[in-house]
Amino acid sequence: MSTSKCVLDTVVLRVLTFGHSQGISILMEALSISRACFPCEVYNQDEDTLPLSALDDDLSELAGGIRYARRGASNLPGLQGQRLQTWLENATQLPRHLGAGSLFIEPLTLEELPRREELMRVYGIGRGEAACLVLAQRDAGTAVFLSSDERACQAAQSLGISFLTIPDILAQWIDKTKPSPSDFQELIEGMRNVRFILPEDVLLTLQSKLPCTD
């Protein structure tokens, strides 16, 4: 699928940012792209705009995830805190990609905000997912909406928007780069660490595509 723009939703950005130290590069490699965007609702570099003790409701979705990890890394004992510290260490790739321009924030216009609210209401999806759909509709026929949420995928399909799920991304990564079984397993474990677990049948299908030797 040839496109000029990829729009990332919060699920994809969270899993690949927190789950692996090179997760964003893996995404770019899998899709043969050099740039991807997301709306402010998904992430707006706003995690430091409020005290850590404040509620995250008015922040971008990924900023809320970063603040959750910071609280947990500081306050939870043992492996629980270590797991969230790993999220934060992996997330240091995010400002690097934003600084290099391989990731960029594309805000909705004021005129597009009612459309975001309409999509939330009609399809029962979140603010970030709806904003991604609005961006995809802005560049009809060229944007790709990346999601793993069933409702968001159904909404994209009904609106005629091309989309890929995380299993699709993994399949393309395997086809294009032929990762070793150990490299693939490292990514899968990282995704599990951020509570994204592939269905067993999907995992087995992906593993069957891997090279036979490590």
Short mmCIF file of C-alpha atoms in Angstrom, two decimals, residues 41 52 86 127 151 187 193 202:
data_model
loop_
_atom_site.label_atom_id
_atom_site.label_comp_id
_atom_site.label_asym_id
_atom_site.label_seq_id
_atom_site.Cartn_x
_atom_site.Cartn_y
_atom_site.Cartn_z
CA GLU A 41 -5.04 14.44 21.17
CA LEU A 52 2.54 14.89 38.67
CA THR A 86 11.58 0.31 31.40
CA ARG A 127 -10.78 11.38 21.44
CA ARG A 151 -14.18 -0.09 17.10
CA LEU A 187 9.72 -7.22 20.71
CA ASN A 193 5.29 -5.58 29.18
CA VAL A 202 -1.86 -14.52 15.42
#
